[in-house]
Short mmCIF file of C-alpha atoms in Angstrom, two decimals:
data_model
loop_
_atom_site.label_atom_id
_atom_site.label_comp_id
_atom_site.label_asym_id
_atom_site.label_seq_id
_atom_site.Cartn_x
_atom_site.Cartn_y
_atom_site.Cartn_z
CA MET A 1 137.38 180.05 180.38
CA VAL A 2 136.59 178.58 176.96
CA ALA A 3 135.49 174.96 176.90
CA VAL A 4 137.18 172.78 174.29
CA PRO A 5 135.08 169.92 172.86
CA ILE A 6 136.27 166.46 173.81
CA GLY A 7 136.37 165.41 170.15
CA SER A 8 138.68 168.33 169.33
CA ARG A 9 141.00 167.42 172.22
CA ARG A 10 141.11 163.82 171.03
CA GLN A 11 141.87 164.87 167.46
CA GLY A 12 144.61 167.21 168.68
CA SER A 13 146.11 164.44 170.82
CA ALA A 14 146.03 162.01 167.90
CA GLY A 15 147.71 164.60 165.66
CA ARG A 16 150.46 165.22 168.22
CA THR A 17 151.00 161.47 168.60
CA ARG A 18 151.31 161.07 164.83
CA ILE A 19 153.83 163.92 164.57
CA SER A 20 155.82 162.51 167.50
CA GLY A 21 155.94 159.17 165.67
CA TRP A 22 157.28 160.89 162.56
CA LEU A 23 159.93 162.74 164.53
CA MET A 24 161.05 159.62 166.35
CA GLY A 25 161.29 157.57 163.18
CA ASP A 26 163.10 160.33 161.28
CA ALA A 27 165.47 160.92 164.21
CA VAL A 28 166.45 157.25 164.30
CA THR A 29 166.92 157.25 160.53
CA ALA A 30 169.08 160.38 160.72
CA VAL A 31 171.30 158.89 163.40
CA VAL A 32 171.77 155.69 161.42
CA ILE A 33 172.67 157.70 158.30
CA ALA A 34 175.09 159.85 160.30
CA VAL A 35 176.90 156.86 161.83
CA ALA A 36 177.00 154.69 158.72
CA GLY A 37 177.74 157.69 156.51
CA ALA A 38 180.61 158.82 158.72
CA VAL A 39 182.27 155.44 158.22
CA GLY A 40 181.75 155.67 154.46
CA THR A 41 182.96 159.26 154.38
CA GLY A 42 186.13 158.33 156.25
CA PHE A 43 186.77 155.50 153.82
CA GLU A 44 186.17 157.61 150.69
CA GLY A 45 188.14 160.54 152.12
CA SER A 46 191.17 158.55 153.22
CA PRO A 47 194.50 159.94 152.02
CA GLN A 48 194.99 156.89 149.81
CA ARG A 49 191.75 157.52 147.88
CA ALA A 50 191.09 161.27 147.93
CA GLU A 51 193.07 164.24 146.70
CA VAL A 52 191.75 166.24 149.66
CA PRO A 53 191.70 163.94 152.70
CA ILE A 54 188.67 164.23 154.95
CA ASP A 55 189.22 166.19 158.16
CA ALA A 56 187.18 167.44 161.11
CA ARG A 57 185.59 170.19 159.04
CA GLY A 58 184.46 167.69 156.39
CA PHE A 59 183.05 165.35 159.04
CA ALA A 60 181.21 168.26 160.66
CA LEU A 61 179.57 169.23 157.38
CA PHE A 62 178.46 165.66 156.70
CA VAL A 63 177.18 164.97 160.21
CA THR A 64 175.23 168.25 160.19
CA ALA A 65 173.62 167.38 156.86
CA ALA A 66 172.73 163.90 158.13
CA LEU A 67 171.33 164.86 161.52
CA VAL A 68 169.15 167.68 160.18
CA LEU A 69 167.25 165.01 158.24
CA ALA A 70 165.52 164.24 161.56
CA LEU A 71 163.32 167.29 160.84
CA ARG A 72 162.77 166.60 157.16
CA ARG A 73 159.03 165.89 157.34
CA ARG A 74 158.29 168.57 159.91
CA TRP A 75 160.18 171.32 158.06
CA PRO A 76 161.10 169.94 154.62
CA LEU A 77 162.04 173.26 153.01
CA ALA A 78 164.33 174.37 155.84
CA THR A 79 165.89 170.92 155.93
CA LEU A 80 166.73 171.08 152.21
CA ALA A 81 168.24 174.54 152.62
CA VAL A 82 170.58 173.38 155.40
CA VAL A 83 171.52 170.14 153.63
CA ALA A 84 172.17 171.98 150.33
CA VAL A 85 174.47 174.51 152.03
CA CYS A 86 176.40 171.73 153.82
CA THR A 87 176.69 169.68 150.61
CA ALA A 88 177.83 172.67 148.55
CA GLY A 89 180.45 173.63 151.14
CA TYR A 90 181.65 170.02 151.39
CA LEU A 91 182.10 169.70 147.62
CA ASP A 92 183.56 173.19 147.13
CA LEU A 93 186.28 172.35 149.66
CA GLY A 94 187.35 169.49 147.39
CA TYR A 95 186.34 166.52 149.51
CA ALA A 96 185.58 163.30 147.64
CA TYR A 97 182.07 162.35 146.62
CA GLY A 98 180.50 160.19 149.28
CA PRO A 99 177.43 159.65 151.50
CA ILE A 100 176.76 163.39 151.72
CA ILE A 101 175.31 163.16 148.19
CA ALA A 102 172.69 160.72 149.58
CA THR A 103 171.65 163.23 152.26
CA PHE A 104 171.10 165.86 149.55
CA MET A 105 168.98 163.46 147.48
CA ILE A 106 166.90 162.48 150.53
CA ALA A 107 166.23 166.14 151.30
CA VAL A 108 165.14 166.83 147.69
CA TYR A 109 162.87 163.76 147.74
CA THR A 110 161.26 164.93 150.98
CA VAL A 111 160.53 168.39 149.59
CA ALA A 112 158.79 166.91 146.54
CA ARG A 113 156.88 164.45 148.71
CA HIS A 114 155.67 166.71 151.51
CA ALA A 115 156.05 170.41 150.64
CA PRO A 116 153.63 172.46 148.50
CA LEU A 117 154.64 172.08 144.87
CA ALA A 118 154.75 175.84 144.29
CA ARG A 119 157.53 176.10 146.88
CA ALA A 120 159.12 172.70 146.42
CA VAL A 121 160.26 173.38 142.84
CA PRO A 122 162.10 176.67 143.63
CA TYR A 123 163.81 175.11 146.65
CA ALA A 124 164.92 172.05 144.66
CA VAL A 125 166.25 174.24 141.84
CA GLY A 126 167.99 176.48 144.36
CA GLY A 127 169.62 173.48 146.03
CA LEU A 128 170.87 172.25 142.67
CA VAL A 129 172.29 175.69 141.86
CA LEU A 130 174.22 175.63 145.13
CA VAL A 131 175.94 172.30 144.44
CA LEU A 132 176.76 172.87 140.75
CA PRO A 133 179.65 175.39 141.25
CA HIS A 134 181.92 172.69 142.66
CA LEU A 135 182.33 171.43 139.10
CA ILE A 136 184.27 174.60 138.33
CA VAL A 137 185.78 175.43 141.73
CA ARG A 138 187.45 172.07 142.34
CA ASP A 139 189.74 170.30 139.93
CA SER A 140 187.47 167.30 139.43
CA GLY A 141 188.07 166.88 135.73
CA LEU A 142 184.31 167.00 135.03
CA GLY A 143 183.89 170.69 134.34
CA VAL A 144 180.69 171.96 132.82
CA SER A 145 180.01 168.54 131.23
CA GLY A 146 179.36 167.20 134.69
CA ALA A 147 176.24 169.37 135.04
CA ILE A 148 174.00 166.69 133.55
CA PRO A 149 174.94 163.82 135.92
CA VAL A 150 175.02 166.20 138.90
CA SER A 151 171.53 167.49 137.96
CA ALA A 152 170.30 163.92 138.38
CA TRP A 153 170.99 164.32 142.11
CA ALA A 154 167.96 166.63 142.22
CA VAL A 155 165.85 165.55 139.23
CA VAL A 156 165.60 161.83 140.04
CA PRO A 157 164.63 162.09 143.75
CA PHE A 158 162.27 164.99 143.01
CA ALA A 159 160.48 162.96 140.32
CA LEU A 160 160.24 159.95 142.65
CA GLY A 161 158.91 162.02 145.53
CA TYR A 162 156.34 163.76 143.36
CA ALA A 163 155.16 160.48 141.83
CA LEU A 164 154.65 158.94 145.28
CA ARG A 165 152.86 162.11 146.36
CA LEU A 166 150.43 161.85 143.45
CA ARG A 167 149.82 158.19 144.23
CA HIS A 168 149.14 158.97 147.89
CA GLU A 169 146.74 161.79 146.96
CA THR A 170 144.92 159.51 144.53
CA VAL A 171 144.51 156.84 147.21
CA ALA A 172 143.34 159.47 149.70
CA ARG A 173 140.77 160.81 147.25
CA ALA A 174 139.51 157.31 146.53
CA ARG A 175 139.22 156.63 150.27
CA ALA A 176 137.38 159.92 150.79
CA GLU A 177 135.02 159.06 147.94
CA VAL A 178 134.29 155.66 149.50
CA ILE A 179 133.57 157.33 152.84
CA ARG A 180 131.39 159.97 151.16
CA GLN A 181 129.45 157.30 149.28
CA SER A 182 129.00 155.34 152.49
CA VAL A 183 127.68 158.46 154.24
CA ASP A 184 125.33 159.18 151.33
CA ASP A 185 124.06 155.59 151.38
CA GLU A 186 123.42 155.82 155.11
CA ARG A 187 121.59 159.13 154.68
CA PHE A 188 119.46 157.62 151.93
CA ARG A 189 118.67 154.60 154.10
CA VAL A 190 117.66 156.81 157.03
CA ALA A 191 115.58 158.98 154.67
CA GLN A 192 113.76 155.84 153.48
CA GLU A 193 113.13 154.78 157.06
CA VAL A 194 111.82 158.21 158.04
CA HIS A 195 109.61 158.33 154.93
CA ASP A 196 108.06 154.96 155.70
CA ILE A 197 107.60 155.61 159.42
CA VAL A 198 106.21 159.13 159.13
CA GLY A 199 104.14 158.38 156.03
CA HIS A 200 102.45 155.36 157.58
CA GLY A 201 101.94 157.03 160.96
CA LEU A 202 100.44 160.20 159.55
CA ALA A 203 98.17 158.31 157.16
CA ALA A 204 96.79 156.19 160.00
CA ILE A 205 96.43 159.20 162.29
CA LYS A 206 94.60 161.21 159.63
CA MET A 207 92.14 158.40 158.98
CA GLN A 208 91.50 158.03 162.72
CA ALA A 209 91.10 161.81 163.07
CA ASP A 210 88.56 161.84 160.20
CA ILE A 211 86.65 159.08 161.95
CA THR A 212 86.74 161.02 165.21
CA LEU A 213 85.33 164.14 163.58
CA HIS A 214 82.59 162.08 161.94
CA VAL A 215 81.35 160.32 165.09
CA LEU A 216 82.17 162.97 167.71
CA ALA A 217 78.72 164.51 167.89
CA ARG A 218 76.66 161.30 167.64
CA LYS A 219 78.88 158.66 169.29
CA PRO A 220 81.35 160.33 171.65
CA GLU A 221 82.35 156.94 173.11
CA GLN A 222 83.66 155.85 169.69
CA ALA A 223 85.44 159.20 169.33
CA GLU A 224 87.23 158.49 172.59
CA VAL A 225 88.37 155.11 171.27
CA ALA A 226 89.59 156.74 168.07
CA LEU A 227 91.54 159.35 170.04
CA GLU A 228 93.17 156.59 172.06
CA ALA A 229 94.12 154.90 168.79
CA ILE A 230 95.64 158.17 167.56
CA SER A 231 97.68 158.45 170.74
CA ARG A 232 98.85 154.85 170.46
CA THR A 233 99.71 155.15 166.77
CA SER A 234 101.65 158.37 167.26
CA SER A 235 103.60 156.85 170.18
CA GLU A 236 104.52 153.79 168.13
CA ALA A 237 105.55 155.97 165.17
CA LEU A 238 107.71 158.13 167.44
CA ASP A 239 109.37 155.02 168.93
CA GLU A 240 110.18 153.72 165.44
CA LEU A 241 111.46 157.14 164.41
CA ARG A 242 113.73 157.29 167.47
CA ALA A 243 115.02 153.82 166.65
CA ALA A 244 115.82 154.86 163.07
CA LEU A 245 117.59 158.04 164.16
CA ALA A 246 119.43 156.26 166.99
CA VAL A 247 121.41 154.37 164.35
CA VAL A 248 122.92 157.68 163.24
CA ARG A 249 123.80 158.74 166.80
CA ARG A 250 124.93 155.32 168.03
CA THR A 251 128.44 155.22 169.50
CA GLY A 252 128.61 151.45 169.84
CA ALA A 253 127.99 151.44 173.60
CA GLY A 254 124.97 149.70 174.98
CA PRO A 255 122.14 147.76 173.36
CA GLU A 256 119.41 149.22 171.17
CA ARG A 257 116.48 150.67 173.12
CA PHE A 258 113.87 149.99 170.43
CA PRO A 259 113.18 146.71 168.60
CA VAL A 260 113.88 146.63 164.88
CA PRO A 261 110.69 146.22 162.78
CA SER A 262 110.44 142.68 161.41
CA LEU A 263 107.99 140.24 159.85
CA VAL A 264 107.18 138.76 163.27
CA ARG A 265 105.76 142.15 164.35
CA LEU A 266 103.09 142.33 161.66
CA ASP A 267 100.30 141.91 164.21
CA GLU A 268 101.09 145.39 165.54
CA LEU A 269 100.86 146.77 162.01
CA ARG A 270 97.53 144.99 161.45
CA GLN A 271 96.28 146.47 164.71
CA ARG A 272 97.07 150.00 163.56
CA MET A 273 95.46 149.40 160.17
CA ALA A 274 92.35 147.97 161.83
CA GLU A 275 92.10 151.02 164.07
CA ALA A 276 92.30 153.17 160.92
CA GLY A 277 89.42 151.20 159.37
CA VAL A 278 91.23 148.75 157.06
CA TYR A 279 90.94 145.01 157.73
CA VAL A 280 94.15 143.14 156.89
CA ARG A 281 94.20 139.38 156.42
CA LEU A 282 97.57 137.69 156.88
CA ASP A 283 98.35 134.44 155.03
CA VAL A 284 101.66 132.75 155.81
CA ASP A 285 102.96 129.81 153.81
CA GLY A 286 106.01 127.87 154.97
CA ASP A 287 108.15 128.15 158.05
CA ALA A 288 110.42 131.11 158.64
CA ALA A 289 114.09 130.44 159.06
CA ALA A 290 115.35 130.40 162.63
CA ALA A 291 116.92 133.80 162.11
CA LEU A 292 116.30 135.71 158.90
CA PRO A 293 118.87 138.36 157.96
CA VAL A 294 118.03 141.63 159.67
CA ALA A 295 118.04 143.46 156.33
CA VAL A 296 115.47 141.03 154.90
CA GLU A 297 113.25 141.32 158.00
CA LEU A 298 113.34 145.14 157.91
CA THR A 299 112.87 145.41 154.15
CA GLY A 300 109.96 142.96 154.15
CA TYR A 301 108.26 144.85 156.97
CA ARG A 302 108.74 148.22 155.26
CA ILE A 303 107.37 146.94 151.94
CA ILE A 304 104.24 145.64 153.64
CA GLN A 305 103.90 148.82 155.70
CA GLU A 306 104.23 151.11 152.67
CA SER A 307 101.82 148.99 150.63
CA LEU A 308 99.18 149.12 153.35
CA THR A 309 99.80 152.84 153.80
CA ASN A 310 99.02 153.33 150.11
CA VAL A 311 95.81 151.33 150.57
CA LEU A 312 94.87 153.65 153.42
CA ARG A 313 95.77 156.82 151.54
CA HIS A 314 94.63 156.17 148.01
CA SER A 315 92.24 153.23 147.88
CA GLY A 316 88.57 153.08 148.75
CA ALA A 317 89.04 149.46 149.78
CA ARG A 318 88.24 148.49 153.36
CA GLN A 319 90.36 145.35 153.23
CA ALA A 320 93.73 144.06 152.11
CA THR A 321 95.51 140.73 152.07
CA VAL A 322 99.14 140.18 152.95
CA GLY A 323 100.67 136.91 151.81
CA ILE A 324 104.10 135.78 152.96
CA ARG A 325 105.74 132.68 151.54
CA TYR A 326 108.94 131.41 153.11
CA ALA A 327 111.16 129.39 150.76
CA ARG A 328 114.56 127.87 151.35
CA ASP A 329 116.42 130.74 149.69
CA SER A 330 113.96 133.63 149.63
CA VAL A 331 110.90 135.31 151.10
CA SER A 332 108.02 136.26 148.79
CA ILE A 333 105.53 138.96 149.73
CA VAL A 334 102.21 139.74 148.03
CA VAL A 335 99.97 142.61 149.15
CA THR A 336 96.60 142.87 147.39
CA ASN A 337 93.54 145.04 147.78
CA PRO A 338 90.35 145.50 145.73
CA VAL A 339 90.31 148.36 143.25
CA ALA A 340 87.50 150.70 144.27
CA ALA A 341 85.35 152.30 141.60
CA ASN A 342 85.50 155.65 143.38
CA PRO A 343 88.62 155.53 145.55
CA VAL A 344 88.68 159.06 146.95
CA VAL A 345 85.92 160.39 149.17
CA ALA A 346 86.23 163.81 150.75
CA ASN A 347 84.21 163.04 153.89
CA PRO A 348 84.32 159.32 154.61
CA VAL A 349 81.35 157.59 156.17
CA VAL A 350 82.63 154.49 157.87
CA ALA A 351 80.71 151.78 159.64
CA ASN A 352 82.47 150.14 162.58
CA PRO A 353 85.25 152.68 162.25
CA VAL A 354 87.44 151.74 165.22
CA VAL A 355 88.45 148.19 166.02
CA ALA A 356 91.02 147.53 168.71
CA ASP A 357 91.90 143.95 167.76
CA PRO A 358 92.69 143.04 164.14
CA ALA A 359 91.43 139.55 164.79
CA VAL A 360 87.94 140.98 165.12
CA ALA A 361 88.34 143.79 162.61
CA ALA A 362 85.51 144.57 160.26
CA PRO A 363 85.28 141.68 157.82
CA PRO A 364 85.94 142.18 154.13
CA GLY A 365 83.23 144.26 152.57
CA ALA A 366 81.88 145.66 155.84
CA GLY A 367 81.03 149.32 155.79
CA ALA A 368 80.92 151.85 153.00
CA SER A 369 84.12 152.44 151.20
CA GLY A 370 86.05 155.56 151.91
CA THR A 371 89.43 157.00 152.65
CA SER A 372 91.17 160.25 153.28
CA ALA A 373 90.90 162.88 150.66
CA GLY A 374 94.45 163.78 149.84
CA GLY A 375 97.15 161.65 148.25
CA GLY A 376 100.12 161.38 150.54
CA ALA A 377 103.40 162.93 149.61
CA GLY A 378 106.06 160.43 148.87
CA ASP A 379 104.32 157.86 146.61
CA GLU A 380 105.41 157.09 143.10
CA THR A 381 101.97 156.16 141.89
CA ALA A 382 98.50 157.23 142.76
CA GLY A 383 98.49 154.21 145.00
CA ASN A 384 96.99 150.82 145.55
CA GLY A 385 93.67 150.71 143.89
CA SER A 386 93.29 154.18 142.46
CA THR A 387 94.72 154.45 138.98
CA GLY A 388 97.67 152.13 139.23
CA ASN A 389 99.77 154.45 137.16
CA GLY A 390 100.86 158.05 137.00
CA ARG A 391 102.51 160.10 139.71
CA SER A 392 100.91 161.42 142.82
CA GLY A 393 100.89 165.05 143.60
CA GLY A 394 103.55 164.51 146.25
CA GLY A 395 106.15 163.55 143.69
CA GLY A 396 107.84 161.33 146.24
CA SER A 397 109.22 157.80 146.27
CA GLY A 398 106.75 155.37 147.88
CA ILE A 399 106.68 152.51 145.35
CA ALA A 400 110.02 153.59 143.92
CA GLY A 401 111.48 153.40 147.43
CA MET A 402 110.05 149.90 147.94
CA ARG A 403 111.55 148.79 144.64
CA GLU A 404 114.95 150.25 145.55
CA ARG A 405 114.86 148.45 148.90
CA ALA A 406 114.18 145.12 147.18
CA ILE A 407 116.82 145.65 144.49
CA ALA A 408 119.40 146.60 147.13
CA LEU A 409 119.02 143.08 148.57
CA GLY A 410 119.24 141.45 145.14
CA GLY A 411 115.47 140.97 144.91
CA GLU A 412 112.67 142.41 142.80
CA LEU A 413 109.34 144.20 143.24
CA THR A 414 106.38 144.89 140.97
CA ALA A 415 103.28 146.98 141.67
CA ALA A 416 100.36 147.04 139.23
CA PRO A 417 96.64 146.26 138.87
CA SER A 418 95.86 142.59 138.29
CA ALA A 419 93.23 140.95 136.11
CA ARG A 420 90.94 140.30 139.11
CA ASP A 421 90.12 143.95 139.85
CA THR A 422 92.78 144.12 142.52
CA PHE A 423 95.95 146.10 142.93
CA GLU A 424 98.92 143.89 143.69
CA VAL A 425 102.40 144.51 145.09
CA ARG A 426 104.73 141.54 144.67
CA ALA A 427 108.23 141.32 146.11
CA ARG A 428 110.84 138.58 146.32
CA LEU A 429 113.73 138.99 148.77
CA PRO A 430 116.61 136.48 148.62
CA LEU A 431 117.93 135.31 151.96
CA GLY A 432 121.48 135.37 150.68
CA ALA A 433 121.22 139.12 150.10
CA PRO A 434 124.33 141.07 149.23
CA SER A 435 125.73 143.15 152.04
#
């Protein structure tokens, strides 16, 4: 037995429901046309008005043409064929023009609207060819000159149906483009989240691993602390990564399992940085709003996280300062670190390498400067405190990604060396950010 995915069964059920709705609506329309048209046909075909009075055969042809319209959207080509035959027979028998002409026009319109164009045109032309002979067979007085007005029975509804078809296809393409752009935007957002989470986590883990290798032989107790920090950092990074990916898999049922990173969780970030050997001082000016927009909270956190990750990767500085200023309509963030004269050291020698609590982290200036050897992939520049310009070997989007995050909220971000021998990242995020 072959298992059918639930999603496929639901899509099939929805498709059948939609088709059933079409059939029901078209069936009701066909019945209304048949009843109302029969009255009109009887009136137009009365002996007082028509040379050939309507009879049972004429009514049968009309009612058949009307009722078959119930299948016009399901089988448009077959419907036109039946209606064209009935209309041609009706007119060739000499019955008066009447509602049966409307059934023919509806069938032609439906073919242009719903059938493939390569088949719709031949069927429409064929239907017109079937109804034209009545101009010669019956004594209508029109003759061949009536071919032009009779051709309008097919040309006008076909043009209308095709125009509406083009409009519908244009709207569908525009809707598909909006959906595609939305999917691309979501993929880009998730890629940014993964970049920031993985980049920061790996940078911190590498620094802690370097410290472990350095002190393992002489101070195994400090190596044990560093290994515990690696375990804690990797667990936190995995939790954040699961939270970012859960957004993609979320079905709308149940609350989120992992908290969204925000500015109120900076102590955890400072803890990880302290364990990696970088002291972070946090200066807060002003009172935060009762509930900042989630996008502002997340973007502010990621900008600070990426800035500190660049300090860890590329700067010889052992300290950094994070300033947050809450204003009425915006949040301003400044991340600074000293520019080291020799920012990259292959084998770092670090005093007081592992500190569990950022409140008691190594004070500014403590220990020899040092950092991991390699530049991390994913940073636009060589990083905070190295050169301040040029691209890193990773060719990624660290600072560029931060700038794009800020601009997406209607804010701005700059990253450059300052006049005080420091590297500075400045960002302003408006609270009334565009959605």
